[in-house]
mmCIF file of C-alpha atoms in Angstrom:
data_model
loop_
_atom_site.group_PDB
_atom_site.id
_atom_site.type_symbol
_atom_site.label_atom_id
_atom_site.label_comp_id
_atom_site.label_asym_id
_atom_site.label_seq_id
_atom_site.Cartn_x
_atom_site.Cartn_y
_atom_site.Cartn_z
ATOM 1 C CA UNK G 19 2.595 -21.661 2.832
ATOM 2 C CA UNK G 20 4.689 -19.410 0.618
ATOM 3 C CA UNK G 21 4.110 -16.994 -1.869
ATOM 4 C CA UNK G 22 6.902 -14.877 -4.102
ATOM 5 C CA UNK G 23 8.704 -11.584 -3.067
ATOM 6 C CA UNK G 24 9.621 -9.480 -6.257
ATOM 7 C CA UNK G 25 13.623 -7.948 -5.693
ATOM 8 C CA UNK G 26 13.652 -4.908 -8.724
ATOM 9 C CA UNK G 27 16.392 -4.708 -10.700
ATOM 10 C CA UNK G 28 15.675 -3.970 -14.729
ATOM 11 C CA UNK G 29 12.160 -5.070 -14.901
ATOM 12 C CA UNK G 30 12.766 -8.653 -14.741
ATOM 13 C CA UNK G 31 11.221 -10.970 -11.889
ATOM 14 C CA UNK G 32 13.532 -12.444 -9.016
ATOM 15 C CA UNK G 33 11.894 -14.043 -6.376
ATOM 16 C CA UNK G 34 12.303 -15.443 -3.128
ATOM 17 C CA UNK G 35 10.120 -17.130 -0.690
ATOM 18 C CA UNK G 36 8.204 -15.141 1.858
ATOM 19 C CA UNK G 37 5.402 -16.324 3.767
ATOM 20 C CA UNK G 38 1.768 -15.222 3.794
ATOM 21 C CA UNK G 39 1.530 -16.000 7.328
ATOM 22 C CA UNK G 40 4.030 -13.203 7.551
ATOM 23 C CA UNK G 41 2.367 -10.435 5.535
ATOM 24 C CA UNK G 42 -0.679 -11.569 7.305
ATOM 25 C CA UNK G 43 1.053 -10.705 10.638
ATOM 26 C CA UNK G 44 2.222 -7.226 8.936
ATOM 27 C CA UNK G 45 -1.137 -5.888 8.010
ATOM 28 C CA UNK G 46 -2.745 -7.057 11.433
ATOM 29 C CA UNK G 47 0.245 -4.969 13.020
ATOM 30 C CA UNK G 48 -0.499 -1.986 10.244
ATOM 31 C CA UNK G 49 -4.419 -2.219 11.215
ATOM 32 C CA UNK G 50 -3.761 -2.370 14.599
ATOM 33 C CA UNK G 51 -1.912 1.095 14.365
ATOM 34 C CA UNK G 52 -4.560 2.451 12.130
ATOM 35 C CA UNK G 53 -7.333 1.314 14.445
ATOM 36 C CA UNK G 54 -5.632 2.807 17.513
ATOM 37 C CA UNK G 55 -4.598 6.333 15.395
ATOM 38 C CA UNK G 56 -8.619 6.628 14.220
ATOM 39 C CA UNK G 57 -10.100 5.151 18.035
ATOM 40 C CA UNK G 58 -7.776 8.509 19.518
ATOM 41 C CA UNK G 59 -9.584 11.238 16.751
ATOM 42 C CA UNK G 60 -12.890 13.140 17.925
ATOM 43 C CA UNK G 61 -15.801 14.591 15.965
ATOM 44 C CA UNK G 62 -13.709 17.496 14.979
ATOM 45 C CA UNK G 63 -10.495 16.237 14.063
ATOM 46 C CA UNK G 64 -12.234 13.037 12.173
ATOM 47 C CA UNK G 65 -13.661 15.703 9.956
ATOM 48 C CA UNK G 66 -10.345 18.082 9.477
ATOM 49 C CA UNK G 67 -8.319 18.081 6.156
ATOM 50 C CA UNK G 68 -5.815 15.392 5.619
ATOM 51 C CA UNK G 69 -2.610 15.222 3.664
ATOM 52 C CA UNK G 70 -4.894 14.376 0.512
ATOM 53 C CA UNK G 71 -6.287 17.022 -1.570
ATOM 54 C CA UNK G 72 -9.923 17.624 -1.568
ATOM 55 C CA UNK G 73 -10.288 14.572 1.413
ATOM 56 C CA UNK G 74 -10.842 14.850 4.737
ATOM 57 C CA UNK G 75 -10.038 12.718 7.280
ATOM 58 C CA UNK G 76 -12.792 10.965 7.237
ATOM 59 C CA UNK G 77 -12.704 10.103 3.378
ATOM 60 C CA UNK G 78 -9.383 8.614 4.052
ATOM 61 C CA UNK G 79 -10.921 6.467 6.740
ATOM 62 C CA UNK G 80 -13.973 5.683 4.771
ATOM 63 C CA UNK G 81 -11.616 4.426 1.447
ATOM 64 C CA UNK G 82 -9.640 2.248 3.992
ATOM 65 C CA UNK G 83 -12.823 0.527 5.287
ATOM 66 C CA UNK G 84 -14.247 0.091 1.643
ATOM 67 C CA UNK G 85 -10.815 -0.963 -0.235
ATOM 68 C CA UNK G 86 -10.769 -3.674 2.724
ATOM 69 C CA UNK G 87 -14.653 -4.692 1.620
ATOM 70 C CA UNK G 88 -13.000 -4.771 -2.172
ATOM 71 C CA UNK G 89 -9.751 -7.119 -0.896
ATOM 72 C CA UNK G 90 -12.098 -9.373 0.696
ATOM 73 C CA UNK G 91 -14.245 -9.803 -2.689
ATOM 74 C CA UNK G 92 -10.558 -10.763 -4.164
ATOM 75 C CA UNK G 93 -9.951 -12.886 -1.557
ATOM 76 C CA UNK G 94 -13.729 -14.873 -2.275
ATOM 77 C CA UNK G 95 -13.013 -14.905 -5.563
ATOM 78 C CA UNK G 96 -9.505 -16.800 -5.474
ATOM 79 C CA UNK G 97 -10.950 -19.453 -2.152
ATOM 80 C CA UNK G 98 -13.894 -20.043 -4.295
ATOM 81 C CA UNK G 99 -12.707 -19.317 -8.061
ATOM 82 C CA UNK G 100 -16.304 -17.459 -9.022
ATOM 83 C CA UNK G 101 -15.295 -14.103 -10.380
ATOM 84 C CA UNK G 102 -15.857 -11.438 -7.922
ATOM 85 C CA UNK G 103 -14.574 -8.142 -8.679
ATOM 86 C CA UNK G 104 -12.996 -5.656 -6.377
ATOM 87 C CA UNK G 105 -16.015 -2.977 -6.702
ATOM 88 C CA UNK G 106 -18.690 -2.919 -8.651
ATOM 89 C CA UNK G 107 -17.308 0.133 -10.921
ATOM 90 C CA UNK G 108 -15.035 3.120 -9.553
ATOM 91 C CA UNK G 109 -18.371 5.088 -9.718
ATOM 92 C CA UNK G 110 -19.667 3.425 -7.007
ATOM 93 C CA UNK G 111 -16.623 3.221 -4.777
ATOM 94 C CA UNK G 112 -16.151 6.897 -5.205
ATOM 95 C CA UNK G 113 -19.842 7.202 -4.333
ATOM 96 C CA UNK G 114 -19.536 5.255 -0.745
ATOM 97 C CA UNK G 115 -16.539 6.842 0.220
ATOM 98 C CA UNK G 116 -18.534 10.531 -0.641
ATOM 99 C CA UNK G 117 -21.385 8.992 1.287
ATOM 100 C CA UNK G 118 -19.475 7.493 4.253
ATOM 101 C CA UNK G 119 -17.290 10.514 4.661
ATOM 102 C CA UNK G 120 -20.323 12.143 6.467
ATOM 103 C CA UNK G 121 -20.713 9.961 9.364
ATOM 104 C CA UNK G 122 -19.638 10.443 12.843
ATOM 105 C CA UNK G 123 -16.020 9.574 14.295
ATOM 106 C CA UNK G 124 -17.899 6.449 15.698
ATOM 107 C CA UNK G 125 -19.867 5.003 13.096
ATOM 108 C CA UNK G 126 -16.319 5.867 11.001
ATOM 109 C CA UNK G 127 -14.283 3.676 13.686
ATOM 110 C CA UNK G 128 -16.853 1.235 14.085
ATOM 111 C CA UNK G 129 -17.076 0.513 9.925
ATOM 112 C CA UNK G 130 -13.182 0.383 9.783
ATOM 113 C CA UNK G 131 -12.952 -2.051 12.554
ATOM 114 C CA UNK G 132 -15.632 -4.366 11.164
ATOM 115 C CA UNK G 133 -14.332 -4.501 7.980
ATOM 116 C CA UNK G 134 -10.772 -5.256 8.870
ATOM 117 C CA UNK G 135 -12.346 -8.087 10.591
ATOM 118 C CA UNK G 136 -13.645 -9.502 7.511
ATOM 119 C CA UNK G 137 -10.480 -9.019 5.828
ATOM 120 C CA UNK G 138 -8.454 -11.255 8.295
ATOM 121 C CA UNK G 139 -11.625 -13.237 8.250
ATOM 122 C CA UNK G 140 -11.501 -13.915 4.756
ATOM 123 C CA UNK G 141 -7.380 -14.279 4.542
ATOM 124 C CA UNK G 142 -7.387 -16.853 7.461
ATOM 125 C CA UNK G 143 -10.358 -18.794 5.173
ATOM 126 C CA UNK G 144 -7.738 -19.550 2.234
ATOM 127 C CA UNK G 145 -5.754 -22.644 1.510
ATOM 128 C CA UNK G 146 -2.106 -23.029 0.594
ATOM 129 C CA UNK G 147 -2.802 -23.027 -2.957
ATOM 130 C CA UNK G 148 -5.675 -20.554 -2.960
ATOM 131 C CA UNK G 149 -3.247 -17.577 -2.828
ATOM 132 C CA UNK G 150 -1.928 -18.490 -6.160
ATOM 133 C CA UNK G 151 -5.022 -18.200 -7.798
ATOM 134 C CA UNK G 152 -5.245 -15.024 -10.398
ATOM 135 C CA UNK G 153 -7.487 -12.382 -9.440
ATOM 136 C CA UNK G 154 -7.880 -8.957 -11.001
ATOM 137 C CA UNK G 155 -6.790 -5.722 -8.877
ATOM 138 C CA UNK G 156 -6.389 -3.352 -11.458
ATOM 139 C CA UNK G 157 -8.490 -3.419 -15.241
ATOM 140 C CA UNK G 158 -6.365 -6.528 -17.592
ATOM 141 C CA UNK G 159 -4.002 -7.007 -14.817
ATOM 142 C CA UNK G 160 -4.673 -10.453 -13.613
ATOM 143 C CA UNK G 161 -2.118 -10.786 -10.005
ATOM 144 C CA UNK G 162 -1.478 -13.987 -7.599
ATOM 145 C CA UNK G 163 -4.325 -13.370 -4.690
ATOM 146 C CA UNK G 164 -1.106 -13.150 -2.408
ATOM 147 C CA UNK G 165 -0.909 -9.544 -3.900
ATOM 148 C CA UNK G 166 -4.112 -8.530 -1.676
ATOM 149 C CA UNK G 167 -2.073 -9.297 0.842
ATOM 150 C CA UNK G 168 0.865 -6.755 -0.651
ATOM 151 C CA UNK G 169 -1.699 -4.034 -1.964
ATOM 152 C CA UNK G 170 -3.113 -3.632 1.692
ATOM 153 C CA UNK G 171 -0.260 -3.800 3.611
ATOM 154 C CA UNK G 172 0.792 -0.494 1.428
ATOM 155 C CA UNK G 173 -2.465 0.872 1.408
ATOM 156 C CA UNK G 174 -3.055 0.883 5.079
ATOM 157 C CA UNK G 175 0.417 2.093 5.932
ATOM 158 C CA UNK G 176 0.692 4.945 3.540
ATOM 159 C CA UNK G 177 -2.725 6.237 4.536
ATOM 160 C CA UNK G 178 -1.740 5.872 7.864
ATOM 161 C CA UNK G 179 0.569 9.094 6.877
ATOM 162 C CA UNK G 180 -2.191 10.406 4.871
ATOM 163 C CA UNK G 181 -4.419 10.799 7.697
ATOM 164 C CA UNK G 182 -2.109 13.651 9.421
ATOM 165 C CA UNK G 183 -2.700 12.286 12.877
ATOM 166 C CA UNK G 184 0.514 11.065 14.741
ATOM 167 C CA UNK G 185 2.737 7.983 12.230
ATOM 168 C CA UNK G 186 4.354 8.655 9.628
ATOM 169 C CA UNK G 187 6.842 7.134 7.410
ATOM 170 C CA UNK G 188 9.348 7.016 9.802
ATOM 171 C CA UNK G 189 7.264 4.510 12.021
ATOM 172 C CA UNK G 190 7.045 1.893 9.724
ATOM 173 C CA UNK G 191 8.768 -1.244 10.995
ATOM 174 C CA UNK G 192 11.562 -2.072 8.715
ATOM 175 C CA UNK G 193 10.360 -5.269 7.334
ATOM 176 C CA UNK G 194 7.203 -3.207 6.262
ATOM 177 C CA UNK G 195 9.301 -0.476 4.605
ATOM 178 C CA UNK G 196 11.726 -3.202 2.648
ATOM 179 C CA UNK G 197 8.327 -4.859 1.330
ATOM 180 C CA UNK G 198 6.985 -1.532 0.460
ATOM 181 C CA UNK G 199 9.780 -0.096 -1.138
ATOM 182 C CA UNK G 200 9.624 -3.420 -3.332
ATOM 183 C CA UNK G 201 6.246 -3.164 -4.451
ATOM 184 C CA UNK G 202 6.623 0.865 -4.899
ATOM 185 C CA UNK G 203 9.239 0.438 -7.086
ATOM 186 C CA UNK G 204 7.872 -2.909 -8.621
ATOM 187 C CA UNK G 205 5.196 -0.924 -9.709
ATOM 188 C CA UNK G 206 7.070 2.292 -11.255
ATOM 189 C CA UNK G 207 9.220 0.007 -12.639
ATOM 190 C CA UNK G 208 8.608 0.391 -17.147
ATOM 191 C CA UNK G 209 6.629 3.433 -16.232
ATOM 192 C CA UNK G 210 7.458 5.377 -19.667
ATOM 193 C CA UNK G 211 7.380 8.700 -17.555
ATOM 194 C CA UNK G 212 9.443 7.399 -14.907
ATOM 195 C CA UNK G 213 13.292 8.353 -15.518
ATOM 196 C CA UNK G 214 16.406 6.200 -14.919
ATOM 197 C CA UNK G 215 17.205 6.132 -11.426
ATOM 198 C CA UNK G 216 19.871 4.518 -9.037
ATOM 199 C CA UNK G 217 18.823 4.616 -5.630
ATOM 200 C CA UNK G 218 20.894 3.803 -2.464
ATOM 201 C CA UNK G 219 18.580 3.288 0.317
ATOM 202 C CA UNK G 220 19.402 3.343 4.116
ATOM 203 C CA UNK G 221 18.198 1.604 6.873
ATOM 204 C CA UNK G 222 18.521 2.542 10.815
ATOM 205 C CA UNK G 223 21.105 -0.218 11.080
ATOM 206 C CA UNK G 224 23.725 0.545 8.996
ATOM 207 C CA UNK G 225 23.324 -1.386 6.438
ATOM 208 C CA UNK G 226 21.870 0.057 2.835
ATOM 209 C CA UNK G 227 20.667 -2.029 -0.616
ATOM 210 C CA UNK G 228 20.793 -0.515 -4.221
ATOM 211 C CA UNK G 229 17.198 -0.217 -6.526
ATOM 212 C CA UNK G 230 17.112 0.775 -10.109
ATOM 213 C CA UNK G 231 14.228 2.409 -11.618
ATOM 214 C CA UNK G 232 13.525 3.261 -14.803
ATOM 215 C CA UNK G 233 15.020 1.865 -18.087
ATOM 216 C CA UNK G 234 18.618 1.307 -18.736
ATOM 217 C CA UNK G 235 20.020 4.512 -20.530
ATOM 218 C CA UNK G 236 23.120 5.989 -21.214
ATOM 219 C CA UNK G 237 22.793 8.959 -18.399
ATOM 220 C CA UNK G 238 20.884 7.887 -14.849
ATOM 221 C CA UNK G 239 20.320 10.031 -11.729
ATOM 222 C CA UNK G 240 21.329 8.845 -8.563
ATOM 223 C CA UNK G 241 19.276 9.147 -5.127
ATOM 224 C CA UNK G 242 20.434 8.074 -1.760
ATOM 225 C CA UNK G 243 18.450 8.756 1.600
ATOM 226 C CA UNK G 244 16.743 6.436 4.586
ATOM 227 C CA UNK G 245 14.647 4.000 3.532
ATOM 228 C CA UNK G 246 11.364 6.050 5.559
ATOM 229 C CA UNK G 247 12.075 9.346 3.414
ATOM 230 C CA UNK G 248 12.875 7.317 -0.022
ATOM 231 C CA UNK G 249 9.451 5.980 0.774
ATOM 232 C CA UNK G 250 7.583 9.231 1.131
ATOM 233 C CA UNK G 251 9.580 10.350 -2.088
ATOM 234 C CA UNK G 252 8.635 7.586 -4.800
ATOM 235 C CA UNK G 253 4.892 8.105 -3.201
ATOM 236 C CA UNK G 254 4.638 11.779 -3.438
ATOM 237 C CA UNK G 255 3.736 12.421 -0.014
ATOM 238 C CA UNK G 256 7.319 13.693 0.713
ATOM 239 C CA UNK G 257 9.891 16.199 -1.546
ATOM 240 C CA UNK G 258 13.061 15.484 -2.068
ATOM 241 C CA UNK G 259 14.820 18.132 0.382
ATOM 242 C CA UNK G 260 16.328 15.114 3.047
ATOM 243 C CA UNK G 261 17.481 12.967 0.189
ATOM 244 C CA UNK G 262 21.545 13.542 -1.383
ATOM 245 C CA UNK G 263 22.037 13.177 -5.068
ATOM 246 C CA UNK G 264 19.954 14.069 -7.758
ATOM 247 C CA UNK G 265 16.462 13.163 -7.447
ATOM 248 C CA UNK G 266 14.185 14.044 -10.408
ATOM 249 C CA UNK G 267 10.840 15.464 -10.440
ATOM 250 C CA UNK G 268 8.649 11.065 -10.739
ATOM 251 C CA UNK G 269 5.097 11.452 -11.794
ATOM 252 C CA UNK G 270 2.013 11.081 -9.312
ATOM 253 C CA UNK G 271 1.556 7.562 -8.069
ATOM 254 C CA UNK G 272 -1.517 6.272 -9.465
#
């Protein structure tokens, strides 16, 4: 079972195979962190600000519980090829994760935990060529249903940070941090208001890899930091004050 791993370079796709049964295995490792991190919380840290403006804790939790509802409606879509989008509309996912952001810390746990179970559920329910099938994550951007896999693996880990409780970007295993610096940059990458960039990023062993950003111009900043603190940086969760260089101001993520 393979799917395609996207190496950035000047906007152009390079690809080598990775398997699904592998991202698979990284988002059950992810969950199982997030699970654990939200199990720990009480009724008065569940409900305390996190690193998101305007959410609490228990929005974050909430989002993760209903974005895993939306990946499994992806996932139905591409096993049975009857169009079934993400969420209804982004009025109504706001609206459940307004709603759900009320409960208690276990009625909060117990939601997230049931509906990563029908995520893995759903992903262990496709076939070879199922995860090729197009599906639609974002409005006119039809994506291979491996993506799901991808777009929750960064979800969950990065709002794993959000949630202000204990991990943070420096605890994400290193084959999760090379396949989310990928995607991050994958998806910055022709970003008109995204400048030029070189980036060196370092790992914990030594060893380092090279990731342009931005379109080819005649003048481009360079960046060079660990991989965990490039991370926070392209995602805006992090400044630039531990990187070397000179790292521009990047607009929000979207």
């Amino acid at each position: 079972m393979v799917d395609l791993e996207f190496r950035s370079g000047d906007g152009r796709d390079t690809v080598e195979p990775i398997g699904t049964n592998r991202l698979i295995a990284a988002v059950q490792g992810a969950t199982s962190t997030l699970l654990s991190t939200v199990e720990a919380m009480d009724e008065v840290t569940v409900h305390a600000p996190s690193l998101l403006p305007g959410w609490k804790r228990a929005h974050v939790i909430t989002h993760l519980a209903r974005h895993a509802d939306g990946c499994v409606n992806l996932l139905t879509w591409a096993h049975t090829g009857v169009e079934h989008p993400m969420y209804p509309s982004a009025e109504d996912r706001d609206a459940d994760i307004a709603e759900g952001a009320h409960r208690s810390h276990r009625l909060l746990f117990e939601d997230l935990a049931a509906s990563a179970g029908r995520f893995f559920e759903a992903a262990r329910g496709l076939h070879a060529q199922d995860w090729h099938t197009e599906v639609v994550i974002s409005p006119g951007k039809p994506v291979p249903a491996y993506e799901v896999l991808r777009r929750r693996l960064l979800e969950v880990r990065v709002h794993l940070v959000d949630l202000d409780y204990g991990p943070g970007f420096a605890d994400i295993p290193r084959g999760d941090l090379e396949t989310l610096l990928n995607d991050t940059v994958r998806q910055l990458v022709g970003r008109p208001d995204v400048p030029p960039l070189s980036m060196t990023i370092e790992f914990d062993d030594g060893s380092s890899t090279v990731w342009e950003l931005g379109e080819a111009r005649n003048e481009r900043r360079r960046v060079r930091g660990r991989a965990d603190r490039v991370l926070g940086w392209l995602l805006g969760r992090t400044g630039p004050d531990e990187l070397t260089g000179s790292p521009p101001t990047l607009p929000p993520w979207l």
